[in-house]
Amino acid sequence: MKLEEVLGYIPKEELEKLSLTYNVDHQVKKLHGQTMFQLLLFSMLNIKHNSLRVMEEFYHSLAFKSIANTSYQGVKYNSIRDRLVNINPDYFEAIFNSCLKKYQDKYLKKKHNIISFDSTLVSISSKLLKEGMVINQNSTKKSVKFSMAFSNIPIHSKIFTEQSFVSEDFALKELIKECPLNADNILVFDRGVQARATFEEFSEDDLTFVTRLNNYTRFETIKEFELVENEAGRLMLEQDLEVKLYDKRNKKTQRFLRLIIAKEKESEEVFYFLTNSKTLTAKDVADIYKQRWEIEVFFKFIKQNLNFSHLLSRNINGVKVVMYMTLITAILLIVYKKLNNLKGYKIPKLKFAQELEVLIIKDIVERCGGDPNKVNEILNPE
């Protein structure tokens, strides 16, 4: 069992220190910062369809009292709601950054230099959500956009609710500007980013990128490079070109760009891959773009298994808290995966929850001294 090592990523002493740093417990009698962290973390791990009322029940459970190792007074779901609205989200961001640093120091090597950028949307009735963007003018729903940077684990995230950030050209560029990057990083993003000015700007900032273009994109060929390899998995590589792209005003790009044209072997679908790298081979470019799929798998996991498709709070402060808690939970599960040589996300989450249950049972047995009649004393302390 490696669960103790995983939970050691966030020691109690660090939570207490951060609680003081971010003053999250000032004039708070219940639901202290550490309690909220534990409640959100373990409800995410144990409850597939989470809600404020479900969290209220979980708070009063024997399992949570054992995890928290204390006897809390009762709370109502609206108290949890209000705490999400008012607690400082920087506290949770600091815990996320602490987990991220520990993971990077232990597991990320120089070869992990590819960072994928993408966004996912969570929608809710516009009557329930004050802040949010409208994706479909005919819909009665508003959406919150979560844009993330991903490299084996989520490394940076940003929430967008303003209408101007419906376009990925604006949202992902904003995210990339904020993301801590170095010269070795290769940025990967999908066709959501199409603005020629964005490609130029990344090149001016010495940011190497790989993306995909629509296969009807207009371009001018400057030079054709020899293909070292003709295949990349299911793709046949057909051309490697230095190009200039045309924008909507018929203006051409000025910075160095390469367009790799490939065709799927069976369907013969044509793919356009774009990069500003002078050193990557055409096969490298196609293979790197394929790695972008990992962030899609990650989004699917947090939506289906960590309740991220549901807005636990409809206030932007609460949304931010839940986002960071989801990313923290994901990092802990990925650490658990590595320690136990597991693949995927669902099985590690299941095994994590099972080991946690064993630890809880052990704790309850110890606290009861082997006497099952004392369980009620833990549940209902005087």
mmCIF file of C-alpha atoms in Angstrom:
data_model
loop_
_atom_site.group_PDB
_atom_site.id
_atom_site.type_symbol
_atom_site.label_atom_id
_atom_site.label_comp_id
_atom_site.label_asym_id
_atom_site.label_seq_id
_atom_site.Cartn_x
_atom_site.Cartn_y
_atom_site.Cartn_z
ATOM 1 C CA MET A 1 0.000 0.000 0.000
ATOM 2 C CA LYS A 2 1.408 3.394 -1.048
ATOM 3 C CA LEU A 3 -1.469 5.559 0.099
ATOM 4 C CA GLU A 4 0.370 6.998 3.098
ATOM 5 C CA GLU A 5 3.138 8.244 0.802
ATOM 6 C CA VAL A 6 0.584 9.902 -1.491
ATOM 7 C CA LEU A 7 -1.224 11.631 1.364
ATOM 8 C CA GLY A 8 2.201 12.747 2.586
ATOM 9 C CA TYR A 9 2.281 15.122 -0.389
ATOM 10 C CA ILE A 10 0.082 17.408 1.702
ATOM 11 C CA PRO A 11 1.143 17.086 5.336
ATOM 12 C CA LYS A 12 -1.108 18.486 8.041
ATOM 13 C CA GLU A 13 1.615 20.915 9.121
ATOM 14 C CA GLU A 14 1.715 22.480 5.658
ATOM 15 C CA LEU A 15 -2.060 22.905 5.588
ATOM 16 C CA GLU A 16 -1.917 24.634 8.957
ATOM 17 C CA LYS A 17 0.898 26.910 7.787
ATOM 18 C CA LEU A 18 -0.948 27.879 4.599
ATOM 19 C CA SER A 19 -4.123 28.482 6.623
ATOM 20 C CA LEU A 20 -2.230 31.149 8.557
ATOM 21 C CA THR A 21 -0.569 32.593 5.452
ATOM 22 C CA TYR A 22 -3.891 33.073 3.666
ATOM 23 C CA ASN A 23 -5.883 33.879 6.824
ATOM 24 C CA VAL A 24 -8.639 31.434 5.885
ATOM 25 C CA ASP A 25 -9.712 30.711 9.468
ATOM 26 C CA HIS A 26 -10.181 34.271 10.697
ATOM 27 C CA GLN A 27 -13.474 34.478 12.663
ATOM 28 C CA VAL A 28 -14.484 30.996 11.458
ATOM 29 C CA LYS A 29 -15.978 28.651 14.049
ATOM 30 C CA LYS A 30 -16.676 25.711 11.731
ATOM 31 C CA LEU A 31 -15.416 24.572 8.344
ATOM 32 C CA HIS A 32 -11.839 25.727 8.802
ATOM 33 C CA GLY A 33 -9.567 25.775 5.752
ATOM 34 C CA GLN A 34 -8.088 22.384 6.542
ATOM 35 C CA THR A 35 -11.562 20.926 7.106
ATOM 36 C CA MET A 36 -12.814 22.284 3.768
ATOM 37 C CA PHE A 37 -9.761 20.865 2.036
ATOM 38 C CA GLN A 38 -10.325 17.421 3.563
ATOM 39 C CA LEU A 39 -14.074 17.513 2.909
ATOM 40 C CA LEU A 40 -13.640 18.416 -0.756
ATOM 41 C CA LEU A 41 -10.754 15.999 -1.347
ATOM 42 C CA PHE A 42 -12.298 12.912 0.198
ATOM 43 C CA SER A 43 -15.801 13.557 -1.097
ATOM 44 C CA MET A 44 -14.321 13.816 -4.609
ATOM 45 C CA LEU A 45 -12.559 10.508 -4.115
ATOM 46 C CA ASN A 46 -15.519 8.700 -2.598
ATOM 47 C CA ILE A 47 -18.587 10.231 -4.235
ATOM 48 C CA LYS A 48 -19.135 10.114 -7.991
ATOM 49 C CA HIS A 49 -22.153 12.460 -8.139
ATOM 50 C CA ASN A 50 -21.234 15.082 -5.590
ATOM 51 C CA SER A 51 -23.427 17.951 -4.399
ATOM 52 C CA LEU A 52 -23.651 20.271 -1.411
ATOM 53 C CA ARG A 53 -26.316 18.110 0.236
ATOM 54 C CA VAL A 54 -24.266 14.961 -0.363
ATOM 55 C CA MET A 55 -21.241 16.714 1.154
ATOM 56 C CA GLU A 56 -23.360 17.580 4.201
ATOM 57 C CA GLU A 57 -24.103 13.878 4.697
ATOM 58 C CA PHE A 58 -20.488 12.915 4.072
ATOM 59 C CA TYR A 59 -19.336 15.509 6.626
ATOM 60 C CA HIS A 60 -21.368 13.728 9.328
ATOM 61 C CA SER A 61 -20.236 10.241 8.331
ATOM 62 C CA LEU A 62 -18.013 8.025 10.442
ATOM 63 C CA ALA A 63 -15.586 7.838 7.518
ATOM 64 C CA PHE A 64 -15.021 11.598 7.434
ATOM 65 C CA LYS A 65 -14.758 11.912 11.216
ATOM 66 C CA SER A 66 -12.071 9.260 11.077
ATOM 67 C CA ILE A 67 -10.237 11.006 8.227
ATOM 68 C CA ALA A 68 -10.418 14.394 9.912
ATOM 69 C CA ASN A 69 -9.467 12.769 13.214
ATOM 70 C CA THR A 70 -11.699 15.046 15.223
ATOM 71 C CA SER A 71 -15.335 15.473 16.168
ATOM 72 C CA TYR A 72 -16.928 18.377 14.330
ATOM 73 C CA GLN A 73 -20.224 19.985 15.197
ATOM 74 C CA GLY A 74 -22.984 19.533 12.658
ATOM 75 C CA VAL A 75 -23.207 21.706 9.555
ATOM 76 C CA LYS A 76 -25.858 22.278 6.910
ATOM 77 C CA TYR A 77 -25.326 22.231 3.160
ATOM 78 C CA ASN A 78 -25.914 25.999 2.957
ATOM 79 C CA SER A 79 -23.006 26.550 5.372
ATOM 80 C CA ILE A 80 -20.767 24.597 2.983
ATOM 81 C CA ARG A 81 -22.138 26.678 0.091
ATOM 82 C CA ASP A 82 -21.432 29.958 1.903
ATOM 83 C CA ARG A 83 -17.934 28.828 2.849
ATOM 84 C CA LEU A 84 -17.137 28.047 -0.786
ATOM 85 C CA VAL A 85 -18.296 31.529 -1.709
ATOM 86 C CA ASN A 86 -16.154 33.278 0.907
ATOM 87 C CA ILE A 87 -13.017 31.195 1.517
ATOM 88 C CA ASN A 88 -9.828 32.526 -0.089
ATOM 89 C CA PRO A 89 -9.160 30.449 -3.258
ATOM 90 C CA ASP A 90 -5.478 31.406 -3.096
ATOM 91 C CA TYR A 91 -5.187 28.927 -0.211
ATOM 92 C CA PHE A 92 -6.169 26.075 -2.522
ATOM 93 C CA GLU A 93 -4.010 27.388 -5.349
ATOM 94 C CA ALA A 94 -1.037 27.356 -2.958
ATOM 95 C CA ILE A 95 -1.750 23.715 -2.040
ATOM 96 C CA PHE A 96 -1.974 22.881 -5.755
ATOM 97 C CA ASN A 97 1.375 24.591 -6.449
ATOM 98 C CA SER A 98 2.961 22.722 -3.548
ATOM 99 C CA CYS A 99 1.748 19.361 -4.916
ATOM 100 C CA LEU A 100 2.861 20.340 -8.401
ATOM 101 C CA LYS A 101 6.384 21.230 -7.259
ATOM 102 C CA LYS A 102 6.771 17.969 -5.345
ATOM 103 C CA TYR A 103 5.611 16.001 -8.367
ATOM 104 C CA GLN A 104 7.891 17.878 -10.770
ATOM 105 C CA ASP A 105 10.925 17.504 -8.502
ATOM 106 C CA LYS A 106 10.375 13.753 -8.165
ATOM 107 C CA TYR A 107 8.993 12.636 -11.519
ATOM 108 C CA LEU A 108 9.373 15.186 -14.323
ATOM 109 C CA LYS A 109 12.630 14.974 -16.233
ATOM 110 C CA LYS A 110 13.981 17.075 -19.083
ATOM 111 C CA LYS A 111 12.287 14.819 -21.617
ATOM 112 C CA HIS A 112 8.894 15.943 -20.309
ATOM 113 C CA ASN A 113 9.058 19.193 -22.253
ATOM 114 C CA ILE A 114 5.824 18.906 -24.231
ATOM 115 C CA ILE A 115 2.929 20.929 -22.812
ATOM 116 C CA SER A 116 -0.591 20.551 -24.198
ATOM 117 C CA PHE A 117 -3.088 23.405 -23.987
ATOM 118 C CA ASP A 118 -6.836 22.997 -24.306
ATOM 119 C CA SER A 119 -10.164 24.078 -22.812
ATOM 120 C CA THR A 120 -13.310 22.398 -21.585
ATOM 121 C CA LEU A 121 -16.718 23.906 -20.944
ATOM 122 C CA VAL A 122 -19.199 23.385 -18.134
ATOM 123 C CA SER A 123 -22.686 24.731 -18.823
ATOM 124 C CA ILE A 124 -25.640 25.516 -16.610
ATOM 125 C CA SER A 125 -28.955 27.356 -16.929
ATOM 126 C CA SER A 126 -28.456 31.093 -17.333
ATOM 127 C CA LYS A 127 -31.016 31.605 -14.541
ATOM 128 C CA LEU A 128 -28.649 29.868 -12.119
ATOM 129 C CA LEU A 129 -25.330 31.264 -13.337
ATOM 130 C CA LYS A 130 -24.798 35.027 -13.278
ATOM 131 C CA GLU A 131 -21.264 35.023 -14.690
ATOM 132 C CA GLY A 132 -20.666 33.028 -17.839
ATOM 133 C CA MET A 133 -20.309 33.092 -21.618
ATOM 134 C CA VAL A 134 -22.952 32.239 -24.184
ATOM 135 C CA ILE A 135 -21.707 29.612 -26.645
ATOM 136 C CA ASN A 136 -24.917 29.139 -28.588
ATOM 137 C CA GLN A 137 -27.151 32.163 -29.095
ATOM 138 C CA ASN A 138 -30.186 29.880 -29.276
ATOM 139 C CA SER A 139 -29.414 28.229 -25.938
ATOM 140 C CA THR A 140 -30.678 29.261 -22.497
ATOM 141 C CA LYS A 141 -27.427 28.133 -20.901
ATOM 142 C CA LYS A 142 -24.269 29.944 -19.889
ATOM 143 C CA SER A 143 -20.846 28.323 -19.786
ATOM 144 C CA VAL A 144 -17.681 28.554 -17.748
ATOM 145 C CA LYS A 145 -14.508 27.811 -19.702
ATOM 146 C CA PHE A 146 -11.652 26.021 -17.960
ATOM 147 C CA SER A 147 -8.399 26.303 -19.921
ATOM 148 C CA MET A 148 -5.518 24.093 -18.820
ATOM 149 C CA ALA A 149 -1.879 23.333 -19.489
ATOM 150 C CA PHE A 150 -1.075 19.637 -19.194
ATOM 151 C CA SER A 151 2.231 17.758 -19.135
ATOM 152 C CA ASN A 152 1.679 14.335 -17.530
ATOM 153 C CA ILE A 153 -0.227 16.301 -14.884
ATOM 154 C CA PRO A 154 -2.148 19.610 -14.946
ATOM 155 C CA ILE A 155 0.426 22.359 -14.452
ATOM 156 C CA HIS A 156 -1.606 25.539 -14.887
ATOM 157 C CA SER A 157 -5.263 26.475 -15.203
ATOM 158 C CA LYS A 158 -7.412 29.528 -15.767
ATOM 159 C CA ILE A 159 -11.161 30.222 -15.631
ATOM 160 C CA PHE A 160 -12.870 32.341 -18.282
ATOM 161 C CA THR A 161 -16.414 33.701 -18.041
ATOM 162 C CA GLU A 162 -16.150 36.800 -20.261
ATOM 163 C CA GLN A 163 -17.771 36.549 -23.689
ATOM 164 C CA SER A 164 -14.582 37.677 -25.476
ATOM 165 C CA PHE A 165 -12.842 34.461 -24.421
ATOM 166 C CA VAL A 166 -15.261 32.188 -26.269
ATOM 167 C CA SER A 167 -12.562 32.102 -28.951
ATOM 168 C CA GLU A 168 -9.593 29.870 -28.155
ATOM 169 C CA ASP A 169 -7.424 32.368 -30.016
ATOM 170 C CA PHE A 170 -7.887 34.635 -26.995
ATOM 171 C CA ALA A 171 -8.332 32.110 -24.170
ATOM 172 C CA LEU A 172 -5.390 29.810 -24.922
ATOM 173 C CA LYS A 173 -3.091 32.720 -25.747
ATOM 174 C CA GLU A 174 -3.938 34.254 -22.361
ATOM 175 C CA LEU A 175 -3.292 30.915 -20.627
ATOM 176 C CA ILE A 176 0.047 30.440 -22.410
ATOM 177 C CA LYS A 177 1.148 33.955 -21.434
ATOM 178 C CA GLU A 178 0.588 33.087 -17.756
ATOM 179 C CA CYS A 179 2.047 29.577 -17.867
ATOM 180 C CA PRO A 180 5.607 29.149 -16.518
ATOM 181 C CA LEU A 181 7.620 28.098 -19.585
ATOM 182 C CA ASN A 182 11.241 27.565 -20.518
ATOM 183 C CA ALA A 183 13.147 27.492 -23.815
ATOM 184 C CA ASP A 184 12.921 23.693 -24.058
ATOM 185 C CA ASN A 185 9.123 23.541 -23.928
ATOM 186 C CA ILE A 186 7.107 22.610 -27.008
ATOM 187 C CA LEU A 187 3.574 24.000 -26.903
ATOM 188 C CA VAL A 188 0.842 21.832 -28.420
ATOM 189 C CA PHE A 189 -2.696 23.024 -29.113
ATOM 190 C CA ASP A 190 -5.504 22.149 -31.490
ATOM 191 C CA ARG A 191 -7.277 23.965 -34.313
ATOM 192 C CA GLY A 192 -9.040 26.290 -31.880
ATOM 193 C CA VAL A 193 -6.061 28.619 -32.316
ATOM 194 C CA GLN A 194 -5.982 29.829 -35.923
ATOM 195 C CA ALA A 195 -5.030 33.519 -35.749
ATOM 196 C CA ARG A 196 -1.936 34.172 -37.847
ATOM 197 C CA ALA A 197 -0.975 36.998 -35.474
ATOM 198 C CA THR A 198 -0.890 34.489 -32.600
ATOM 199 C CA PHE A 199 1.548 32.243 -34.493
ATOM 200 C CA GLU A 200 3.727 35.283 -35.214
ATOM 201 C CA GLU A 201 3.603 36.392 -31.594
ATOM 202 C CA PHE A 202 4.683 32.973 -30.299
ATOM 203 C CA SER A 203 7.644 33.003 -32.689
ATOM 204 C CA GLU A 204 8.609 36.518 -31.578
ATOM 205 C CA ASP A 205 8.582 35.269 -27.983
ATOM 206 C CA ASP A 206 10.760 32.254 -28.938
ATOM 207 C CA LEU A 207 7.997 29.798 -28.069
ATOM 208 C CA THR A 208 8.144 26.580 -30.082
ATOM 209 C CA PHE A 209 4.708 25.221 -30.972
ATOM 210 C CA VAL A 210 3.009 22.379 -32.817
ATOM 211 C CA THR A 211 -0.595 22.624 -33.911
ATOM 212 C CA ARG A 212 -3.004 21.529 -36.611
ATOM 213 C CA LEU A 213 -4.572 23.666 -39.311
ATOM 214 C CA ASN A 214 -7.748 23.284 -41.313
ATOM 215 C CA ASN A 215 -6.848 21.467 -44.509
ATOM 216 C CA TYR A 216 -8.326 24.245 -46.642
ATOM 217 C CA THR A 217 -5.829 26.778 -45.245
ATOM 218 C CA ARG A 218 -4.334 29.063 -47.892
ATOM 219 C CA PHE A 219 -0.547 29.220 -47.962
ATOM 220 C CA GLU A 220 2.420 30.055 -50.166
ATOM 221 C CA THR A 221 5.242 27.508 -50.420
ATOM 222 C CA ILE A 222 8.705 28.995 -49.864
ATOM 223 C CA LYS A 223 10.762 25.814 -49.767
ATOM 224 C CA GLU A 224 10.251 22.041 -49.670
ATOM 225 C CA PHE A 225 12.293 19.904 -47.261
ATOM 226 C CA GLU A 226 13.280 16.307 -47.825
ATOM 227 C CA LEU A 227 11.298 13.802 -45.738
ATOM 228 C CA VAL A 228 13.598 11.657 -43.577
ATOM 229 C CA GLU A 229 10.727 9.247 -42.798
ATOM 230 C CA ASN A 230 7.488 8.766 -44.690
ATOM 231 C CA GLU A 231 5.312 7.264 -41.944
ATOM 232 C CA ALA A 232 4.101 8.281 -38.510
ATOM 233 C CA GLY A 233 1.856 5.527 -37.180
ATOM 234 C CA ARG A 234 -1.333 5.503 -39.240
ATOM 235 C CA LEU A 235 -0.233 8.565 -41.210
ATOM 236 C CA MET A 236 1.685 8.767 -44.462
ATOM 237 C CA LEU A 237 3.830 11.897 -44.490
ATOM 238 C CA GLU A 238 3.603 13.535 -47.906
ATOM 239 C CA GLN A 239 5.245 16.971 -47.705
ATOM 240 C CA ASP A 240 7.363 19.092 -45.377
ATOM 241 C CA LEU A 241 7.173 22.714 -46.467
ATOM 242 C CA GLU A 242 8.362 26.127 -45.362
ATOM 243 C CA VAL A 243 5.327 28.348 -45.892
ATOM 244 C CA LYS A 244 3.739 31.720 -45.463
ATOM 245 C CA LEU A 245 0.100 31.674 -44.369
ATOM 246 C CA TYR A 246 -2.562 34.080 -45.577
ATOM 247 C CA ASP A 247 -4.878 35.732 -43.083
ATOM 248 C CA LYS A 248 -8.464 36.912 -43.673
ATOM 249 C CA ARG A 249 -7.169 40.195 -45.118
ATOM 250 C CA ASN A 250 -4.926 38.339 -47.563
ATOM 251 C CA LYS A 251 -1.849 39.401 -45.602
ATOM 252 C CA LYS A 252 1.011 36.864 -45.374
ATOM 253 C CA THR A 253 2.886 35.815 -42.250
ATOM 254 C CA GLN A 254 6.523 36.897 -41.962
ATOM 255 C CA ARG A 255 8.049 34.490 -39.445
ATOM 256 C CA PHE A 256 9.390 31.004 -40.223
ATOM 257 C CA LEU A 257 6.652 28.361 -40.382
ATOM 258 C CA ARG A 258 6.622 24.746 -41.495
ATOM 259 C CA LEU A 259 3.598 22.902 -42.802
ATOM 260 C CA ILE A 260 3.641 19.100 -42.716
ATOM 261 C CA ILE A 261 0.986 17.514 -44.923
ATOM 262 C CA ALA A 262 -0.017 13.950 -44.071
ATOM 263 C CA LYS A 263 -2.707 11.492 -45.108
ATOM 264 C CA GLU A 264 -4.414 8.789 -43.052
ATOM 265 C CA LYS A 265 -3.604 5.410 -44.611
ATOM 266 C CA GLU A 266 -7.093 3.916 -44.591
ATOM 267 C CA SER A 267 -9.493 6.850 -44.806
ATOM 268 C CA GLU A 268 -7.110 9.049 -46.823
ATOM 269 C CA GLU A 269 -8.130 12.018 -44.676
ATOM 270 C CA VAL A 270 -5.645 14.868 -45.092
ATOM 271 C CA PHE A 271 -3.998 16.489 -42.063
ATOM 272 C CA TYR A 272 -2.118 19.805 -41.925
ATOM 273 C CA PHE A 273 0.360 20.135 -39.044
ATOM 274 C CA LEU A 274 2.038 23.487 -38.380
ATOM 275 C CA THR A 275 5.183 24.256 -36.391
ATOM 276 C CA ASN A 276 7.777 27.011 -36.106
ATOM 277 C CA SER A 277 10.536 24.535 -35.219
ATOM 278 C CA LYS A 278 13.544 24.238 -37.513
ATOM 279 C CA THR A 279 14.925 21.136 -35.802
ATOM 280 C CA LEU A 280 11.988 18.727 -35.364
ATOM 281 C CA THR A 281 11.516 16.145 -38.109
ATOM 282 C CA ALA A 282 8.159 15.851 -39.863
ATOM 283 C CA LYS A 283 7.576 12.590 -37.964
ATOM 284 C CA ASP A 284 8.418 14.339 -34.676
ATOM 285 C CA VAL A 285 5.798 16.990 -35.398
ATOM 286 C CA ALA A 286 3.069 14.416 -36.158
ATOM 287 C CA ASP A 287 3.991 12.324 -33.098
ATOM 288 C CA ILE A 288 4.057 15.354 -30.790
ATOM 289 C CA TYR A 289 0.612 16.464 -31.947
ATOM 290 C CA LYS A 290 -0.734 12.988 -31.147
ATOM 291 C CA GLN A 291 0.334 13.485 -27.510
ATOM 292 C CA ARG A 292 -2.221 16.296 -27.269
ATOM 293 C CA TRP A 293 -4.838 13.569 -26.917
ATOM 294 C CA GLU A 294 -3.684 13.020 -23.310
ATOM 295 C CA ILE A 295 -5.321 16.264 -22.192
ATOM 296 C CA GLU A 296 -8.595 15.133 -23.814
ATOM 297 C CA VAL A 297 -8.420 11.899 -21.808
ATOM 298 C CA PHE A 298 -7.729 13.938 -18.667
ATOM 299 C CA PHE A 299 -10.753 16.190 -19.264
ATOM 300 C CA LYS A 300 -12.946 13.138 -19.790
ATOM 301 C CA PHE A 301 -11.705 11.607 -16.528
ATOM 302 C CA ILE A 302 -12.266 14.662 -14.309
ATOM 303 C CA LYS A 303 -15.717 15.196 -15.814
ATOM 304 C CA GLN A 304 -16.852 11.597 -15.492
ATOM 305 C CA ASN A 305 -15.090 10.570 -12.277
ATOM 306 C CA LEU A 306 -14.332 13.742 -10.304
ATOM 307 C CA ASN A 307 -17.684 15.454 -10.884
ATOM 308 C CA PHE A 308 -16.128 18.290 -12.902
ATOM 309 C CA SER A 309 -19.046 18.376 -15.347
ATOM 310 C CA HIS A 310 -21.193 19.739 -12.507
ATOM 311 C CA LEU A 311 -20.726 23.169 -10.923
ATOM 312 C CA LEU A 312 -20.682 22.475 -7.190
ATOM 313 C CA SER A 313 -20.740 26.240 -6.640
ATOM 314 C CA ARG A 314 -22.342 28.812 -8.925
ATOM 315 C CA ASN A 315 -20.220 31.618 -7.533
ATOM 316 C CA ILE A 316 -16.920 32.245 -9.337
ATOM 317 C CA ASN A 317 -14.992 32.103 -6.031
ATOM 318 C CA GLY A 318 -16.424 28.663 -5.287
ATOM 319 C CA VAL A 319 -15.832 27.556 -8.869
ATOM 320 C CA LYS A 320 -12.157 28.458 -8.507
ATOM 321 C CA VAL A 321 -11.861 26.565 -5.208
ATOM 322 C CA VAL A 322 -13.414 23.428 -6.712
ATOM 323 C CA MET A 323 -11.190 23.693 -9.796
ATOM 324 C CA TYR A 324 -8.017 23.705 -7.717
ATOM 325 C CA MET A 325 -9.318 20.884 -5.521
ATOM 326 C CA THR A 326 -10.037 18.825 -8.651
ATOM 327 C CA LEU A 327 -6.492 19.389 -9.921
ATOM 328 C CA ILE A 328 -5.001 18.534 -6.515
ATOM 329 C CA THR A 329 -7.023 15.312 -6.395
ATOM 330 C CA ALA A 330 -5.901 14.477 -9.928
ATOM 331 C CA ILE A 331 -2.219 14.962 -9.046
ATOM 332 C CA LEU A 332 -2.548 12.698 -6.001
ATOM 333 C CA LEU A 333 -4.185 10.017 -8.154
ATOM 334 C CA ILE A 334 -1.425 10.298 -10.768
ATOM 335 C CA VAL A 335 1.208 9.934 -8.032
ATOM 336 C CA TYR A 336 -0.661 6.885 -6.753
ATOM 337 C CA LYS A 337 -0.699 5.508 -10.312
ATOM 338 C CA LYS A 338 3.063 5.853 -10.621
ATOM 339 C CA LEU A 339 3.816 4.360 -7.206
ATOM 340 C CA ASN A 340 1.682 1.307 -8.004
ATOM 341 C CA ASN A 341 2.556 0.969 -11.723
ATOM 342 C CA LEU A 342 -1.074 1.370 -12.784
ATOM 343 C CA LYS A 343 -2.505 2.678 -16.035
ATOM 344 C CA GLY A 344 -5.503 4.832 -16.833
ATOM 345 C CA TYR A 345 -7.467 6.767 -14.225
ATOM 346 C CA LYS A 346 -10.542 4.774 -13.212
ATOM 347 C CA ILE A 347 -8.787 1.758 -11.677
ATOM 348 C CA PRO A 348 -6.263 3.889 -9.723
ATOM 349 C CA LYS A 349 -9.151 5.963 -8.331
ATOM 350 C CA LEU A 350 -10.996 2.784 -7.300
ATOM 351 C CA LYS A 351 -7.922 1.286 -5.639
ATOM 352 C CA PHE A 352 -7.121 4.606 -3.961
ATOM 353 C CA ALA A 353 -10.620 4.712 -2.442
ATOM 354 C CA GLN A 354 -10.336 1.061 -1.353
ATOM 355 C CA GLU A 355 -7.020 1.650 0.413
ATOM 356 C CA LEU A 356 -8.435 4.751 2.053
ATOM 357 C CA GLU A 357 -11.353 2.669 3.335
ATOM 358 C CA VAL A 358 -8.904 0.157 4.843
ATOM 359 C CA LEU A 359 -7.037 2.971 6.608
ATOM 360 C CA ILE A 360 -10.328 4.323 7.961
ATOM 361 C CA ILE A 361 -11.355 0.888 9.265
ATOM 362 C CA LYS A 362 -7.979 0.482 10.969
ATOM 363 C CA ASP A 363 -8.332 3.879 12.584
ATOM 364 C CA ILE A 364 -11.871 3.144 13.791
ATOM 365 C CA VAL A 365 -10.808 -0.211 15.260
ATOM 366 C CA GLU A 366 -7.911 1.456 17.105
ATOM 367 C CA ARG A 367 -10.098 4.268 18.440
ATOM 368 C CA CYS A 368 -12.754 1.798 19.591
ATOM 369 C CA GLY A 369 -10.186 -0.465 21.201
ATOM 370 C CA GLY A 370 -11.802 -3.361 19.347
ATOM 371 C CA ASP A 371 -15.198 -2.670 20.941
ATOM 372 C CA PRO A 372 -17.859 -2.104 18.214
ATOM 373 C CA ASN A 373 -20.193 -0.516 20.774
ATOM 374 C CA LYS A 374 -17.832 2.455 20.970
ATOM 375 C CA VAL A 375 -18.497 3.387 17.351
ATOM 376 C CA ASN A 376 -21.506 5.433 18.499
ATOM 377 C CA GLU A 377 -19.223 7.379 20.832
ATOM 378 C CA ILE A 378 -17.166 8.457 17.829
ATOM 379 C CA LEU A 379 -20.258 9.400 15.831
ATOM 380 C CA ASN A 380 -21.982 11.206 18.684
ATOM 381 C CA PRO A 381 -19.395 12.582 21.130
ATOM 382 C CA GLU A 382 -20.790 14.375 24.133
#
